[in-house]
Short mmCIF file of C-alpha atoms in Angstrom, two decimals:
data_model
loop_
_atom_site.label_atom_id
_atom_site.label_comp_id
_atom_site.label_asym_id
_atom_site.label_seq_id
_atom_site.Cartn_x
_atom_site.Cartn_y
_atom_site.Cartn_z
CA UNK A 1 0.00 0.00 0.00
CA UNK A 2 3.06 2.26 0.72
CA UNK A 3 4.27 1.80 -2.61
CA UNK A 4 1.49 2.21 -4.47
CA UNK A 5 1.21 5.88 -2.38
CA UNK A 6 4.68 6.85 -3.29
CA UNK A 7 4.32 5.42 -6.85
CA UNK A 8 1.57 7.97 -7.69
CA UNK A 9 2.76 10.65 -5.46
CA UNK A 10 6.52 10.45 -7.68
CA UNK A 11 4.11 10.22 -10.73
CA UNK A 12 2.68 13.32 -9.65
CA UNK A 13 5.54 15.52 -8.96
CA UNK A 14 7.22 14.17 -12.23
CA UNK A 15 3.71 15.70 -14.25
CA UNK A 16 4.02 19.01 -12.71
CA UNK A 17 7.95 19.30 -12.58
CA UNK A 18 7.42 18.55 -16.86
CA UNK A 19 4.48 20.91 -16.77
CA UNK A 20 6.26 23.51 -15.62
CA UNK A 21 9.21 23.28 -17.96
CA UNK A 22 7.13 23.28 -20.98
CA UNK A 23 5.30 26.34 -19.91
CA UNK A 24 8.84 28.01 -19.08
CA UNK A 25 10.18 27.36 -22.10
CA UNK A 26 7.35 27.98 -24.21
CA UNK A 27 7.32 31.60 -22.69
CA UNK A 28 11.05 32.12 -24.46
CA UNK A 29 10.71 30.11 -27.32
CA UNK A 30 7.06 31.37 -28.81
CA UNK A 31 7.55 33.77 -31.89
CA UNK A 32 5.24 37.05 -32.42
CA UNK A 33 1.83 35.85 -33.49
CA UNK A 34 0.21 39.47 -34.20
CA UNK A 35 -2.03 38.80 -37.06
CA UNK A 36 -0.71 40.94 -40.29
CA UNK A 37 -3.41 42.86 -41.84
CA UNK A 38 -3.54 44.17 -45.23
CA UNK A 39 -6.42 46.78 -45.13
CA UNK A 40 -7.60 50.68 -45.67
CA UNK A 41 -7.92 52.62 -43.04
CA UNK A 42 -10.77 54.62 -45.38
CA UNK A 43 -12.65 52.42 -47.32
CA UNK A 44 -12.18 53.17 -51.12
CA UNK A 45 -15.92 53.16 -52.00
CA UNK A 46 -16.54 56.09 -49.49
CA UNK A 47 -13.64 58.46 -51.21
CA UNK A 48 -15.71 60.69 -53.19
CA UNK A 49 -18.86 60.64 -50.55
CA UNK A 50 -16.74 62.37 -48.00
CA UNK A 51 -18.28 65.53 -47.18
CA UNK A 52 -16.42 66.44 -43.25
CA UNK A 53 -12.96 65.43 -41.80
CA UNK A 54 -12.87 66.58 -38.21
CA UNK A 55 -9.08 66.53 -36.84
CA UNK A 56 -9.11 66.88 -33.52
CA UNK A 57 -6.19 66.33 -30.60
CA UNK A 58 -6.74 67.69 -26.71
CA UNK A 59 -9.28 70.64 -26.98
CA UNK A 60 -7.99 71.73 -30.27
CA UNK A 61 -9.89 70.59 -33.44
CA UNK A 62 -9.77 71.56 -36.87
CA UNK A 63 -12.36 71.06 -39.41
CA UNK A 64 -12.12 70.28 -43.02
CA UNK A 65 -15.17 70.54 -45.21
CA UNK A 66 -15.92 70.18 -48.78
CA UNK A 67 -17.74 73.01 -50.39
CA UNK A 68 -18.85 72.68 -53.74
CA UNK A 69 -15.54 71.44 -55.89
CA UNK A 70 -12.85 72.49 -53.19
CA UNK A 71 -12.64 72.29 -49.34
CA UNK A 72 -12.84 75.10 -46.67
CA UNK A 73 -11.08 75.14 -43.11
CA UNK A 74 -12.92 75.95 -39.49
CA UNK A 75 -11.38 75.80 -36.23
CA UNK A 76 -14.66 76.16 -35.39
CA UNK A 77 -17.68 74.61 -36.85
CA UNK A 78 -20.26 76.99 -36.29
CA UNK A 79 -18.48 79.91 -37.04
CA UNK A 80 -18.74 81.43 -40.26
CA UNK A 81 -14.69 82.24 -40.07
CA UNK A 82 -13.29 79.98 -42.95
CA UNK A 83 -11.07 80.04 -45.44
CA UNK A 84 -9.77 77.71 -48.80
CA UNK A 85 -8.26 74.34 -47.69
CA UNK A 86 -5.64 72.90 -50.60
CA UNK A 87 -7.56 70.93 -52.59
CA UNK A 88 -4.41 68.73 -53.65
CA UNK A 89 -3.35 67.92 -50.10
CA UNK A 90 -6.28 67.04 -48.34
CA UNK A 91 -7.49 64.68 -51.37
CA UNK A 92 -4.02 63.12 -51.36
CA UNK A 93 -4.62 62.47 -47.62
CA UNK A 94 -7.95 61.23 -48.55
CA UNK A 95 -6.21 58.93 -51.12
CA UNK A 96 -3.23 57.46 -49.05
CA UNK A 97 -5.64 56.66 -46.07
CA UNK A 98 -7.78 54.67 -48.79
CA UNK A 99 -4.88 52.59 -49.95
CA UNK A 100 -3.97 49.15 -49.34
CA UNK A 101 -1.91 48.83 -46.50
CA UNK A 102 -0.24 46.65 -44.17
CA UNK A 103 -1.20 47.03 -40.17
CA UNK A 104 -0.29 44.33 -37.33
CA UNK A 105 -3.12 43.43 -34.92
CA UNK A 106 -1.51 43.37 -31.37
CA UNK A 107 -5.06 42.41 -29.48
CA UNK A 108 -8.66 42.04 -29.07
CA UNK A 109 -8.51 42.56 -25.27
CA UNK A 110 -6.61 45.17 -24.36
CA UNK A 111 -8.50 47.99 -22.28
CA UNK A 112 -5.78 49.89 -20.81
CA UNK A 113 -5.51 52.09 -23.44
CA UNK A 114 -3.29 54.69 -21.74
CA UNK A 115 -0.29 52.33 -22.42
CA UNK A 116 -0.41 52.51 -26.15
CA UNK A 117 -0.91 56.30 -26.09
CA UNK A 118 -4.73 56.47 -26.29
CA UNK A 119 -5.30 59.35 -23.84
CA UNK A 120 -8.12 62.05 -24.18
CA UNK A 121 -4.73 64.93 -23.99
CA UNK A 122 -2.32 63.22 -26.26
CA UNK A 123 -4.83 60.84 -28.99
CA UNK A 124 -4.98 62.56 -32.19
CA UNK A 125 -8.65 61.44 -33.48
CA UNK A 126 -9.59 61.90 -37.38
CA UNK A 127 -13.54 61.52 -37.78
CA UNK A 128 -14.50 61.73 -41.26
CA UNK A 129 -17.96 61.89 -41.97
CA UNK A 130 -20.01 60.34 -44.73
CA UNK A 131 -22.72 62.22 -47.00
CA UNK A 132 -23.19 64.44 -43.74
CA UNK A 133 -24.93 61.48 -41.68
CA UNK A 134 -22.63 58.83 -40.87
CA UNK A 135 -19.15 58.77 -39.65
CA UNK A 136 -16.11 56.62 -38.64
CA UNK A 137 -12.82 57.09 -36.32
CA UNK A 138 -9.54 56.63 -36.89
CA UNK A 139 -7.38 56.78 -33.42
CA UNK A 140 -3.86 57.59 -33.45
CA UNK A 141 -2.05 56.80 -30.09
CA UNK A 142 1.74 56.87 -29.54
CA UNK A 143 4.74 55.08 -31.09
CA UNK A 144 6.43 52.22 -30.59
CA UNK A 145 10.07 52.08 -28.49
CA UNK A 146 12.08 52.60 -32.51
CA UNK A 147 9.74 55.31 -33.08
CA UNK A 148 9.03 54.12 -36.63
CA UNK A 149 5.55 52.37 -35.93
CA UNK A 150 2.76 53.73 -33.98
CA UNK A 151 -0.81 52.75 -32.27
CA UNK A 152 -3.94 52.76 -33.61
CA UNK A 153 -7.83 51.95 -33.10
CA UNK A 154 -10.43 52.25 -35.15
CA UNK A 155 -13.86 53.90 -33.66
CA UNK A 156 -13.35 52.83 -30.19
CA UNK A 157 -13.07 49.30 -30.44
CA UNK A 158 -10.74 47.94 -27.89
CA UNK A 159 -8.64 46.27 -30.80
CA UNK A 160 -5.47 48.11 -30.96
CA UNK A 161 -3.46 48.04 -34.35
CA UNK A 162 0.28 48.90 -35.02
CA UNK A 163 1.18 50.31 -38.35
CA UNK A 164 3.96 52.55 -39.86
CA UNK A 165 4.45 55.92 -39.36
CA UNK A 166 4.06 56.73 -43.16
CA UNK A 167 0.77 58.51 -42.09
CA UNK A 168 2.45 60.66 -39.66
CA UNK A 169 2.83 64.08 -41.60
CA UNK A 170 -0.70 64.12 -41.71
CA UNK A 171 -1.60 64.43 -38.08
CA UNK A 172 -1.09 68.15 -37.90
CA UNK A 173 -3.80 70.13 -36.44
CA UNK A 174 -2.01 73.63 -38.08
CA UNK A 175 -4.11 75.73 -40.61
CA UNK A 176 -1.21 75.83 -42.48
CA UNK A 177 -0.66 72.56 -43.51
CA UNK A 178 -3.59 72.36 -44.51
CA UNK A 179 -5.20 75.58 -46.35
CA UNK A 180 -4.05 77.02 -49.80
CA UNK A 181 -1.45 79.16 -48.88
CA UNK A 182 -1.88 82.35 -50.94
CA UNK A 183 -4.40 85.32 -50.49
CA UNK A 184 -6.07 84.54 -53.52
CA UNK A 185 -7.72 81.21 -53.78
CA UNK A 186 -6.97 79.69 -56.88
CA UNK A 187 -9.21 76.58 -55.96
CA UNK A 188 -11.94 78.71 -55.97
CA UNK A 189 -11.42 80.87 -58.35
CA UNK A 190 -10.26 77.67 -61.14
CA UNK A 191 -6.55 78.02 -61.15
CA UNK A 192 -6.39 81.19 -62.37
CA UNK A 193 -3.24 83.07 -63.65
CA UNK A 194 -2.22 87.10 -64.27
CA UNK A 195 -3.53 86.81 -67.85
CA UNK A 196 -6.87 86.26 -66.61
CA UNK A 197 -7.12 89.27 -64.73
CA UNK A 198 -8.57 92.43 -66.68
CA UNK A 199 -8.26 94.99 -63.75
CA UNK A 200 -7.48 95.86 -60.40
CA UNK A 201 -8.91 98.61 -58.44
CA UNK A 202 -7.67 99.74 -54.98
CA UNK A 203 -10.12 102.03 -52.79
CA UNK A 204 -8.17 103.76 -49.87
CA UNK A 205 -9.20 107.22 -47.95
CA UNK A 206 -12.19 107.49 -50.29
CA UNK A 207 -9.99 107.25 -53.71
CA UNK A 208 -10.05 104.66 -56.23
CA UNK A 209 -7.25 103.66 -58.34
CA UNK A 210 -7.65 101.69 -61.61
CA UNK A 211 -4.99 99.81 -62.76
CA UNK A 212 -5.87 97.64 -66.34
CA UNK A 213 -4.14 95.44 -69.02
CA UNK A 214 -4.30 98.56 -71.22
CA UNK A 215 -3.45 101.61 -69.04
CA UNK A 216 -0.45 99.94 -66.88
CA UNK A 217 2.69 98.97 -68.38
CA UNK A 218 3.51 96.67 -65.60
CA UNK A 219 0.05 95.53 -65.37
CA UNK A 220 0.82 91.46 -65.88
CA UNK A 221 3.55 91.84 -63.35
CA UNK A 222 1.70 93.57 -60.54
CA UNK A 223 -0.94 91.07 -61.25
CA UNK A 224 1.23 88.08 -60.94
CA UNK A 225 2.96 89.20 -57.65
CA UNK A 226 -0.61 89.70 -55.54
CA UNK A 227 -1.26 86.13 -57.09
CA UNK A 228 1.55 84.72 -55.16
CA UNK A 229 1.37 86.86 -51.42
CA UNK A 230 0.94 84.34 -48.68
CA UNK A 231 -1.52 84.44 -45.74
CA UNK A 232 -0.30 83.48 -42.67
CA UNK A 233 -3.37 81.88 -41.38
CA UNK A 234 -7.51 81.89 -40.36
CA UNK A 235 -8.35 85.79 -39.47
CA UNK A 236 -10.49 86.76 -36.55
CA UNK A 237 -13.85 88.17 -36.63
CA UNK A 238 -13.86 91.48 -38.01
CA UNK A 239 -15.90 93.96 -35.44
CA UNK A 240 -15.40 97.29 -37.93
CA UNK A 241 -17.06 98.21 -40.53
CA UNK A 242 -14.63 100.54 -42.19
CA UNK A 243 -11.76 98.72 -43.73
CA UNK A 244 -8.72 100.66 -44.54
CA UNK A 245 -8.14 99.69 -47.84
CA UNK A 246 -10.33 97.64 -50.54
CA UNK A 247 -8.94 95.75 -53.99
CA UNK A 248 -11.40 93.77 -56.00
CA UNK A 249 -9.39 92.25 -58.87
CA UNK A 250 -11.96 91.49 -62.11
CA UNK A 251 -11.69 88.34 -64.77
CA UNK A 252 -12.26 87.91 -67.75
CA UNK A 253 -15.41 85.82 -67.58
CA UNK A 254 -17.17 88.14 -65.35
CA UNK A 255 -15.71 86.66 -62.12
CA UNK A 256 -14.00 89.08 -59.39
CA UNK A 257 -12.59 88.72 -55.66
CA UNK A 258 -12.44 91.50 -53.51
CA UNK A 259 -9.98 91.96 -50.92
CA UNK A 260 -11.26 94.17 -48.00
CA UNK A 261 -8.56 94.82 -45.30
CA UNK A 262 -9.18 95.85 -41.68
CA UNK A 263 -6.72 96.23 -38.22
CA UNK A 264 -5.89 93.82 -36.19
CA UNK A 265 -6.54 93.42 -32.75
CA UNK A 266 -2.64 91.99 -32.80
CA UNK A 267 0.20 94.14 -33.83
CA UNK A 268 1.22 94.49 -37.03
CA UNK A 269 -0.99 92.34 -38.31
CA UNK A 270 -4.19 93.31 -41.28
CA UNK A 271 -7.08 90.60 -41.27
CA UNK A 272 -8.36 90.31 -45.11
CA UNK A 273 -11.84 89.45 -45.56
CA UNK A 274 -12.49 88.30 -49.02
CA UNK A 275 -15.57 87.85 -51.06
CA UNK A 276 -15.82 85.84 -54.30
CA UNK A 277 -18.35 86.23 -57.17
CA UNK A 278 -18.33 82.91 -59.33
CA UNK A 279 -20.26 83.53 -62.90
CA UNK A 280 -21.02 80.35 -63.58
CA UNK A 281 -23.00 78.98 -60.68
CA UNK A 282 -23.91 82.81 -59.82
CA UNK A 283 -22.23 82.29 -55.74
CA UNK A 284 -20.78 84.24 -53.55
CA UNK A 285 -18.03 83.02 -50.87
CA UNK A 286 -16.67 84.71 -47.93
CA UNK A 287 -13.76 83.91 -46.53
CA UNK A 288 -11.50 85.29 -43.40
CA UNK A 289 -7.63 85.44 -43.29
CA UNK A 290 -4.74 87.22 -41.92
CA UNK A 291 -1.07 88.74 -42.76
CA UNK A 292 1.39 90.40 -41.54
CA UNK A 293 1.91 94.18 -41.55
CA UNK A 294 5.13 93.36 -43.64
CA UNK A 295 2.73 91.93 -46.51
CA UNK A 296 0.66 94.81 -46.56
CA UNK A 297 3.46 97.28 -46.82
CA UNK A 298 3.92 94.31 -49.83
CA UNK A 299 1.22 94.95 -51.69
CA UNK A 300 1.36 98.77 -51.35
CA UNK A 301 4.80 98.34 -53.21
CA UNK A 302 3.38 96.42 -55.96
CA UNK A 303 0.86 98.65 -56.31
CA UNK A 304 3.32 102.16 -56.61
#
C-alpha cells in the first residue's frame, strides 16, 4: 500500500515538474503571433462621398469641409470664419488613407488604453464623416520604443493596431498645412493666372485707383505678384465696418474677388476678408484670413 502511495505521489511531482518546464520554455521560445493585416484605413468606396474630416487632438480641433468642388477650413464649426483648404493635399490624404496597406493586430482585449498612447490629452482622433450622416474614427495613439511604428484603433473598439508611421505628416492640427497658402484662392477661383485678370482697383481714404491690361505697363507683373502673397493663417472676426483699404481684382469671364482689409486686434498684423463672385454657378463666398503688416506694406509696393 506504501508503494502504491509513493508510486503515484513520484508520478505526480514528475507531471508538474514537466508541466512547468514546458510552460517556461514555451514563454522564451514562442515567436510574435500578431495577425498581419492588409487593409484601408478609409474604405475606397466612401472616397468621393466624404463631405467632413474633423481633426481633432486635446481641446484643439480643426475642421475640413468640402464646399462645392474644393474644401474650406474651421477651427470652429459653427463659425462662419473659414477660409480655402488645398484641394491637392487634403485629397491626397484622402487617397493614401484609402490605400492598401499593411497594419499588425496586437489584441482584441486590451483595455488599458493609456499604455499605447490612447489618452483624451495626447490621442490625435480623425472623424471623417459620410454624406453628412454617418461617420467613422480613426485613433492615433503613440509610437512604438524605434519610433518608426505607432498605435492605432479604429472607432473605439478595444482592438489596438500597429502600423507605420508613413501617415504621420498628416496628423497636424495647423491651418497651415492644410489651407491654400496664398491670399487669392486659386481653388476657388479655377486656377487662375495674371492673364486672366482684366483689372485691379484699390479704394483707400475714399480714392479709387484703376490699374488695367491697357493703361499699366507693368500691369501682368503687378498682377502676378498679388497672385503669389501668402496668408499666414484663419483671421479673426472682423468687429469694424470701415476697412482701410479695398482691392477687388476682375476676370475675364465676369468673375472678381475683392480683398477688404481691416486692423488687427494683434500688432502688425491686417485681417483680409475676401468675397468671391463665381459667374457660372452665380455664388458668392466669404472667406477670413490674416497677414502680416510686412505683406501689406507688400502689396502697397506692388501697387506704386
Amino acid at each position: 500500500m506504501k508503494l502504491s502511495k509513493n508510486f503515484i505521489l513520484g508520478f505526480i511531482n514528475l507531471f508538474l515538474l514537466i508541466l512547468f518546464f514546458v510552460s517556461f520554455n514555451s514563454r522564451f521560445t514562442n515567436k510574435d503571433t500578431s495577425e498581419i493585416i492588409k487593409t484601408e484605413l478609409i474604405n475606397e468606396k466612401n472616397v468621393n462621398s466624404i463631405t467632413k474630416i474633423q481633426f481633432s487632438q486635446g481641446n484643439k480641433k480643426l475642421f475640413l469641409i468640402k464646399n462645392d468642388d474644393f474644401w474650406i477650413l474651421k477651427t470652429d464649426e459653427n463659425s462662419k470664419n473659414a477660409m480655402p483648404g488645398d484641394t491637392v493635399k487634403i485629397e491626397k490624404f484622402i487617397t493614401d488613407f484609402a490605400s492598401l496597406r499593411d497594419i499588425k493586430k496586437l489584441s482584441n482585449k486590451i483595455y488599458e488604453k493609456n499604455n499605447y498612447g490612447f489618452d483624451d490629452i495626447n490621442s490625435f482622433k480623425i472623424r471623417y464623416f459620410i454624406d453628412d450622416d454617418n461617420f467613422s474614427d480613426l485613433i492615433f495613439g503613440g509610437q512604438d520604443f524605434s519610433l518608426s511604428s505607432r498605435y492605432l484603433m479604429v472607432s473605439n473598439k478595444a482592438t489596438v493596431f500597429e502600423l507605420d508611421d508613413s501617415l504621420d505628416s498628416y496628423l497636424d492640427l495647423s491651418i497651415q498645412q492644410w489651407s491654400e497658402p496664398t491670399i487669392i484662392s486659386k481653388n476657388v477661383l479655377g486656377n487662375v493666372d495674371e492673364t486672366d485678370i482684366q483689372s485691379i482697383t484699390i479704394t483707400e481714404n475714399g480714392t479709387n485707383f484703376i490699374y488695367t491690361k491697357n493703361t499699366t505697363d507693368d500691369f501682368f507683373t503687378k498682377a502676378n505678384k498679388l497672385l503669389e502673397l501668402r496668408h499666414g493663417g484663419l483671421g479673426e472676426s472682423v468687429s469694424s465696418f470701415n476697412s482701410v483699404k479695398d482691392i477687388k481684382i476682375e476676370f475675364g469671364n465676369k468673375e472678381w474677388v475683392t480683398l477688404s482689409f481691416y486692423n488687427s486686434t494683434e500688432e502688425k498684423e491686417y485681417i483680409i476678408v475676401s468675397q468671391y463672385y463665381i459667374e457660372a454657378i452665380n455664388k458668392k463666398y466669404y472667406y477670413t484670413s490674416k497677414i502680416s503688416s510686412w505683406t501689406y506694406n507688400r502689396i502697397n509696393e506692388i501697387m506704386l
